[in-house]
Coordinates of C-alpha atoms and ligand atoms in Angstrom, one line a residue:
M197 CA -15.1 11.9 28.8
P198 CA -15.8 15.7 28.7
A199 CA -18.9 17.3 30.1
T200 CA -21.9 17.1 27.8
L201 CA -22.4 20.2 25.5
S202 CA -25.3 20.6 23.1
I203 CA -24.6 21.0 19.4
Q204 CA -25.6 24.7 19.8
E205 CA -23.0 25.1 22.6
C206 CA -20.4 23.4 20.5
T207 CA -20.9 25.7 17.6
A208 CA -21.4 28.9 19.7
P209 CA -17.7 29.9 19.4
I210 CA -17.8 29.9 15.6
N211 CA -21.5 30.7 14.8
A212 CA -20.5 34.0 13.0
Q213 CA -18.0 32.2 10.8
L214 CA -20.4 29.3 10.2
A215 CA -23.0 31.8 8.8
L216 CA -20.2 33.0 6.4
V217 CA -19.5 29.4 5.3
K218 CA -23.2 28.9 4.5
A219 CA -23.2 32.1 2.5
S220 CA -20.1 31.2 0.7
I221 CA -21.5 27.8 -0.4
K222 CA -24.8 29.5 -1.4
N223 CA -22.8 32.0 -3.5
I224 CA -20.9 29.5 -5.7
V225 CA -21.1 30.3 -9.4
P226 CA -24.6 29.3 -10.4
P227 CA -24.9 26.8 -13.3
E228 CA -26.7 28.0 -16.4
S229 CA -28.8 24.9 -16.7
R230 CA -32.1 25.3 -14.8
W231 CA -32.2 21.6 -13.7
L232 CA -28.6 21.8 -12.4
A233 CA -29.4 25.0 -10.5
E234 CA -32.5 23.5 -9.0
A235 CA -30.7 20.2 -8.1
L236 CA -27.9 22.2 -6.6
G237 CA -30.3 24.3 -4.5
H238 CA -32.0 21.2 -3.3
S239 CA -28.9 19.4 -2.3
L240 CA -27.5 22.4 -0.4
G241 CA -30.9 23.3 1.1
G242 CA -31.3 20.5 3.7
E243 CA -30.8 20.5 7.4
G244 CA -27.2 19.3 7.3
K245 CA -25.2 19.6 10.4
L246 CA -22.2 21.1 8.6
L247 CA -20.0 19.0 10.8
R248 CA -16.9 19.2 8.6
P249 CA -16.8 23.0 8.3
V250 CA -17.5 23.1 12.1
L251 CA -14.4 21.0 12.6
T252 CA -12.3 23.3 10.5
L253 CA -13.6 26.5 12.1
L254 CA -13.2 25.2 15.7
M255 CA -9.7 24.1 15.0
A256 CA -9.0 27.5 13.4
K257 CA -10.5 29.2 16.4
G258 CA -8.5 27.0 18.8
L259 CA -5.3 28.0 16.9
G260 CA -6.1 31.7 17.1
L261 CA -6.8 32.0 13.4
L262 CA -10.2 33.7 13.6
E263 CA -9.0 36.7 15.6
G264 CA -7.4 38.7 12.9
T265 CA -7.7 39.2 9.2
H266 CA -7.1 35.6 8.0
D267 CA -10.7 34.7 8.0
T268 CA -11.4 34.4 4.3
S269 CA -9.1 31.4 3.6
V270 CA -10.4 29.6 6.7
I271 CA -14.1 30.2 5.7
E272 CA -13.4 29.1 2.1
T273 CA -11.5 26.0 3.3
A274 CA -14.3 25.1 5.6
S275 CA -16.8 25.5 2.7
V276 CA -14.7 23.2 0.5
A277 CA -15.0 20.4 3.1
E278 CA -18.8 20.7 3.1
M279 CA -19.0 20.9 -0.7
I280 CA -17.0 17.8 -1.1
H281 CA -19.2 16.1 1.5
V282 CA -22.4 17.0 -0.3
A283 CA -20.9 15.9 -3.7
T284 CA -20.1 12.5 -2.2
L285 CA -23.7 12.1 -1.0
L286 CA -25.1 13.0 -4.5
H287 CA -22.9 10.2 -5.9
D288 CA -23.6 7.8 -3.1
D289 CA -27.4 8.1 -3.5
V290 CA -27.0 7.0 -7.1
L291 CA -24.8 4.0 -6.0
D292 CA -27.3 3.1 -3.3
D293 CA -30.5 3.8 -5.3
A294 CA -31.5 5.9 -2.3
D295 CA -34.8 7.9 -2.5
L296 CA -34.5 9.5 0.9
R297 CA -31.7 11.5 2.6
R298 CA -32.2 13.2 5.9
G299 CA -35.9 12.6 5.5
R300 CA -36.0 14.5 2.2
E301 CA -36.3 13.2 -1.4
T302 CA -32.9 12.8 -3.0
V303 CA -31.8 14.6 -6.1
R304 CA -31.8 11.3 -8.0
A305 CA -35.4 10.6 -6.9
I306 CA -36.5 14.0 -8.3
W307 CA -34.2 14.6 -11.3
G308 CA -32.7 11.2 -11.9
N309 CA -29.3 9.6 -11.6
S310 CA -27.5 11.6 -14.3
V311 CA -28.4 14.9 -12.8
S312 CA -27.4 13.7 -9.3
I313 CA -23.9 12.7 -10.5
L314 CA -23.5 15.9 -12.5
T315 CA -24.6 18.1 -9.6
G316 CA -21.9 16.3 -7.5
D317 CA -19.4 16.9 -10.2
Y318 CA -20.4 20.6 -10.4
L319 CA -19.8 20.9 -6.6
L320 CA -16.4 19.2 -6.9
A321 CA -15.5 21.6 -9.7
Q322 CA -16.6 24.6 -7.6
A323 CA -14.7 23.2 -4.6
S324 CA -11.5 23.0 -6.8
L325 CA -12.1 26.6 -7.9
K326 CA -12.3 27.7 -4.3
L327 CA -9.1 25.8 -3.4
S328 CA -7.3 27.4 -6.4
Q329 CA -8.4 30.9 -5.2
I330 CA -7.1 30.2 -1.6
G331 CA -3.8 29.5 -3.3
N332 CA -2.3 27.1 -0.8
I333 CA -0.9 24.2 -2.7
R334 CA -0.8 22.0 0.4
L335 CA -4.5 22.3 0.8
V336 CA -5.0 21.3 -2.8
A337 CA -2.9 18.2 -2.1
I338 CA -4.8 17.4 1.1
Y339 CA -8.2 17.5 -0.6
S340 CA -7.0 15.7 -3.7
H341 CA -5.9 12.8 -1.4
V342 CA -9.3 12.9 0.3
L343 CA -11.0 12.5 -3.1
S344 CA -8.8 9.5 -3.8
H345 CA -9.5 8.0 -0.4
L346 CA -13.3 8.5 -0.8
C347 CA -13.3 6.6 -4.1
D348 CA -11.0 3.9 -2.7
G349 CA -13.2 3.5 0.4
E350 CA -16.4 3.3 -1.7
V351 CA -14.9 0.8 -4.1
E352 CA -13.6 -1.3 -1.2
Q353 CA -17.2 -1.4 0.1
L354 CA -18.4 -2.5 -3.4
R355 CA -15.8 -5.2 -3.6
T356 CA -16.6 -6.6 -0.2
S357 CA -20.4 -6.3 -0.3
Y358 CA -22.4 -9.5 0.0
Q359 CA -19.2 -11.3 1.1
L360 CA -18.6 -13.0 4.4
S361 CA -14.8 -12.7 4.2
V362 CA -14.7 -9.0 5.3
D363 CA -12.0 -8.4 7.9
W364 CA -11.2 -5.4 10.2
D365 CA -8.5 -4.2 7.8
S366 CA -11.0 -3.9 5.0
Y367 CA -13.6 -2.4 7.4
L368 CA -11.1 0.2 8.6
R369 CA -9.9 1.0 5.0
K370 CA -13.5 1.5 4.0
S371 CA -14.4 3.6 7.0
I372 CA -11.3 5.8 6.8
G373 CA -11.8 6.3 3.1
K374 CA -15.5 7.0 3.2
T375 CA -15.7 9.0 6.4
A376 CA -12.6 9.6 8.4
S377 CA -10.4 11.0 5.6
L378 CA -12.6 14.1 5.1
F379 CA -12.9 14.7 8.9
S380 CA -9.1 14.4 9.1
A381 CA -8.6 16.8 6.2
A382 CA -11.1 19.3 7.7
C383 CA -8.9 19.4 10.8
E384 CA -5.5 19.2 9.1
S385 CA -6.4 22.1 6.8
A386 CA -6.9 24.4 9.7
G387 CA -3.5 23.4 11.0
V388 CA -1.9 24.1 7.6
L389 CA -3.5 27.5 7.5
A390 CA -2.4 28.3 11.0
A391 CA 1.2 27.1 10.4
S392 CA 1.8 30.3 8.3
Y393 CA 1.0 32.5 11.3
A394 CA 1.5 30.5 14.5
D395 CA 4.2 28.4 16.0
L396 CA 2.8 25.0 15.0
T397 CA 5.0 22.0 14.2
E398 CA 4.3 19.4 11.6
D399 CA 3.8 17.0 14.4
D400 CA 1.1 19.3 15.9
I401 CA -0.7 19.4 12.5
Q402 CA -0.6 15.6 12.3
R403 CA -2.0 15.4 15.8
L404 CA -4.9 17.6 14.8
A405 CA -5.5 15.5 11.7
S406 CA -5.5 12.4 14.0
Y407 CA -8.3 14.0 16.0
G408 CA -10.3 14.2 12.8
K409 CA -9.4 10.7 11.7
N410 CA -10.2 9.0 15.0
F411 CA -13.3 11.1 15.4
G412 CA -14.4 9.9 11.9
I413 CA -13.8 6.3 12.7
A414 CA -15.8 6.6 16.0
F415 CA -18.5 8.4 14.0
Q416 CA -18.7 5.6 11.5
I417 CA -18.9 2.9 14.2
I418 CA -21.7 4.8 15.8
D419 CA -23.4 5.0 12.4
D420 CA -23.2 1.2 12.3
L421 CA -24.7 0.9 15.8
L422 CA -27.6 3.2 14.9
D423 CA -28.4 0.9 12.0
Y424 CA -29.6 -1.5 14.8
T425 CA -30.8 0.8 17.5
A426 CA -32.4 3.8 15.8
T427 CA -35.9 4.1 14.2
E428 CA -36.6 4.9 10.6
A429 CA -38.0 8.3 11.7
E430 CA -34.8 9.1 13.5
L431 CA -32.5 8.0 10.7
G432 CA -34.6 9.5 7.9
K433 CA -34.0 6.2 6.0
P434 CA -34.8 2.5 6.4
V435 CA -33.1 0.8 9.4
L436 CA -30.9 -2.3 9.1
G437 CA -30.0 -1.1 5.7
D438 CA -26.3 -2.1 6.0
L439 CA -27.0 -5.8 6.4
R440 CA -29.8 -5.8 3.8
S441 CA -27.4 -4.2 1.3
G442 CA -24.7 -6.8 2.0
L443 CA -22.5 -4.9 4.4
L444 CA -20.9 -6.5 7.4
N445 CA -20.8 -3.6 9.8
A446 CA -19.0 -3.2 13.1
P447 CA -21.6 -5.0 15.3
V448 CA -21.6 -8.1 13.1
L449 CA -17.8 -8.1 12.7
L450 CA -17.5 -7.9 16.5
A451 CA -20.0 -10.7 17.0
L452 CA -18.1 -12.9 14.5
G453 CA -14.9 -12.4 16.5
S454 CA -16.5 -12.5 19.9
N455 CA -15.4 -15.1 22.5
R456 CA -19.0 -15.0 23.8
L457 CA -20.1 -17.1 20.8
D458 CA -18.7 -20.6 20.5
D459 CA -17.8 -22.1 17.1
T460 CA -21.2 -23.6 16.6
A461 CA -22.9 -20.2 17.3
K462 CA -20.4 -18.5 15.0
A463 CA -21.2 -21.0 12.2
G464 CA -24.9 -20.4 12.8
L465 CA -24.4 -16.6 12.6
R466 CA -22.5 -17.0 9.4
A467 CA -25.2 -19.2 7.9
E468 CA -27.9 -16.6 8.8
I469 CA -25.8 -13.8 7.2
E470 CA -25.3 -15.9 4.1
G471 CA -29.1 -16.7 4.0
L472 CA -29.9 -13.0 4.5
F473 CA -27.5 -11.9 1.7
T474 CA -29.0 -14.4 -0.7
T475 CA -32.6 -13.6 0.1
A476 CA -32.1 -9.8 0.3
Q477 CA -30.6 -9.9 -3.2
A478 CA -33.4 -12.1 -4.5
A479 CA -36.0 -9.8 -2.8
Q480 CA -34.5 -6.7 -4.5
A481 CA -34.5 -8.5 -7.9
A482 CA -38.1 -9.6 -7.4
A483 CA -39.2 -6.1 -6.3
A484 CA -37.5 -4.6 -9.3
K485 CA -39.4 -7.0 -11.6
A486 CA -42.8 -6.9 -10.0
D487 CA -45.2 -4.2 -10.9
D488 CA -46.9 -4.6 -7.5
E489 CA -44.8 -4.6 -4.4
S490 CA -47.2 -6.9 -2.7
S491 CA -46.7 -9.7 -5.3
G492 CA -46.5 -13.2 -3.7
A493 CA -42.8 -13.7 -4.5
T494 CA -41.8 -10.3 -3.0
V495 CA -43.8 -10.9 0.2
A496 CA -42.4 -14.4 0.7
L497 CA -38.8 -13.2 0.2
D498 CA -39.4 -10.2 2.6
A499 CA -40.6 -12.6 5.2
Q500 CA -37.4 -14.7 4.8
V501 CA -35.3 -11.5 5.1
A502 CA -37.1 -10.6 8.3
H503 CA -36.6 -14.1 9.7
H504 CA -32.8 -14.0 9.0
I505 CA -32.5 -10.5 10.5
A506 CA -34.3 -11.6 13.7
A507 CA -31.9 -14.6 14.0
I508 CA -28.9 -12.4 13.4
Q509 CA -30.1 -10.0 16.1
N510 CA -30.4 -12.9 18.5
Y511 CA -26.7 -13.8 17.9
L512 CA -25.7 -10.1 18.3
T513 CA -27.5 -10.1 21.7
Q514 CA -25.7 -13.3 22.8
A515 CA -22.4 -11.8 21.8
Q516 CA -23.2 -8.4 23.5
A517 CA -22.1 -7.0 20.2
L518 CA -23.9 -3.6 20.5
D519 CA -22.1 -2.9 23.9
A520 CA -18.8 -4.0 22.3
T521 CA -19.5 -1.6 19.4
L522 CA -20.0 1.3 21.7
A523 CA -16.9 0.4 23.6
L524 CA -14.9 0.3 20.3
A525 CA -16.3 3.7 19.3
N526 CA -15.3 5.0 22.7
D527 CA -11.7 3.7 22.2
Y528 CA -11.4 5.7 19.0
A529 CA -13.0 8.7 20.7
Q530 CA -10.3 8.6 23.4
C531 CA -7.6 8.6 20.6
A532 CA -9.4 11.6 19.0
L533 CA -9.3 13.5 22.3
A534 CA -5.5 12.9 22.6
G535 CA -5.1 14.6 19.2
L536 CA -6.3 17.9 20.7
A537 CA -3.1 18.3 22.7
P538 CA -1.7 21.1 20.5
L539 CA -4.7 23.4 21.3
A540 CA -4.6 25.7 24.3
P541 CA -7.5 25.2 26.8
G542 CA -10.6 27.3 25.9
P543 CA -14.1 27.3 24.3
A544 CA -12.9 25.9 20.9
K545 CA -11.1 23.0 22.5
E546 CA -14.0 22.3 24.8
A547 CA -16.3 22.3 21.8
L548 CA -14.1 19.9 19.9
E549 CA -14.2 17.6 23.0
G550 CA -18.0 18.1 23.3
L551 CA -18.4 17.1 19.6
V552 CA -16.7 13.7 20.3
H553 CA -19.1 13.2 23.2
L554 CA -22.1 14.1 21.1
A555 CA -21.0 11.7 18.3
L556 CA -20.9 8.8 20.8
T557 CA -24.3 9.6 22.3
R558 CA -26.1 10.7 19.1
K559 CA -29.4 9.0 18.3
K560 CA -29.5 9.8 14.6
Ligands
FPP842 C1 -22.3 7.6 2.5 O1 -22.2 6.2 2.7 C2 -21.2 7.8 1.5 C3 -20.0 8.4 1.8 C4 -19.7 9.0 3.1 C5 -18.9 8.5 0.7 C6 -19.3 8.2 -0.7 C7 -18.2 8.3 -1.6 C8 -18.3 8.1 -3.0 C9 -19.6 7.9 -3.6 C10 -17.1 8.1 -3.9 C11 -16.4 9.4 -4.1 C12 -17.3 10.5 -4.6 C13 -16.8 11.7 -4.9 C14 -17.7 12.8 -5.2 C15 -15.3 12.0 -4.8 P1 -23.4 5.3 3.2 O2 -24.2 4.9 2.0 O3 -22.9 4.3 4.0 O4 -24.2 6.3 4.1 P2 -25.6 7.0 3.9 O5 -26.6 6.2 4.7 O6 -25.5 8.4 4.5 O7 -26.0 6.9 2.5
MG843 MG1 -25.7 5.7 1.0

């Protein structure tokens, strides 16, 4: 694993271009509707890490693209990746009934679900406009595929939620669709832009894309881990949210497949998950009906949810599932690093290595 770099050190080689990306996103054609303009300003005004544009810019830098006059298309392509990301969050918060994102009120909490969806749609429209202005048809195809994968991953998650039959294939399909496809595109797009100017083969471009894809899977697996290990303050949202909302994430899937649990323990774990899913759904329904969150039925169901969660956590400890989750994320991280082979040694490549390390060690 590479030496630890801070996020500031990782972005240092492309700070100037990152400022241009922020300006480009801020300068998208403003909507005429005041609500839409306010919601757009709110959704773009948070403390986002801009990880996807950072990937595009560092790849571009590593490929020598930021030295000359080709900056504009790289900046605009990096902006598209962030705009699509923010659009998915605006839609996702509606699907998840989420009131908080990165510690701030969501657009849906302030303006309602319809405005949140339409703000996301507006961002997608503006991202398409940017792509059309860049004029590289392959980039249009790459980002169109990403949008398809995002929808596919999200629907796969819907299909499998509150189900015990989730397997790794489904988990990976969901994770690649929801997270890794956009990381992959952010990297591949830099390769596509560089191919017009540099001696880069299709195989090289695909290796760069595989860095993004494997990084994205590792990132998602760490997200799953943080659902158990981080605090609500660190996450900016309630913890253990995956299980409560019916999702079998990586630690649970690893525990269910672990040879540290015998068949009886696995059956016990399954029964606890089933119990949690049933009570969590009942608790949500009761909370939605009750005027008062401290009503007797809600409190009793919340206590049962807490009981199931404690039992599941015990099984995860027995299975050493959190260690196994970190090890799995590390495997994907190693695959990501191998994808950097087409880049010459230098600050951009070191930063891309450093980002993988940061993703593995992040606390939120
Ligand atoms: C966050 O998931 C959600 C995503 C990374 C992708 C969401 C994708 C869609 C809603 C479908 C496609 C949308 C568009 C605009 C094409 P999470 O709920 O697991 O994570 P969170 O805790 O950050 O909300
Ligand atoms: Mg969500």
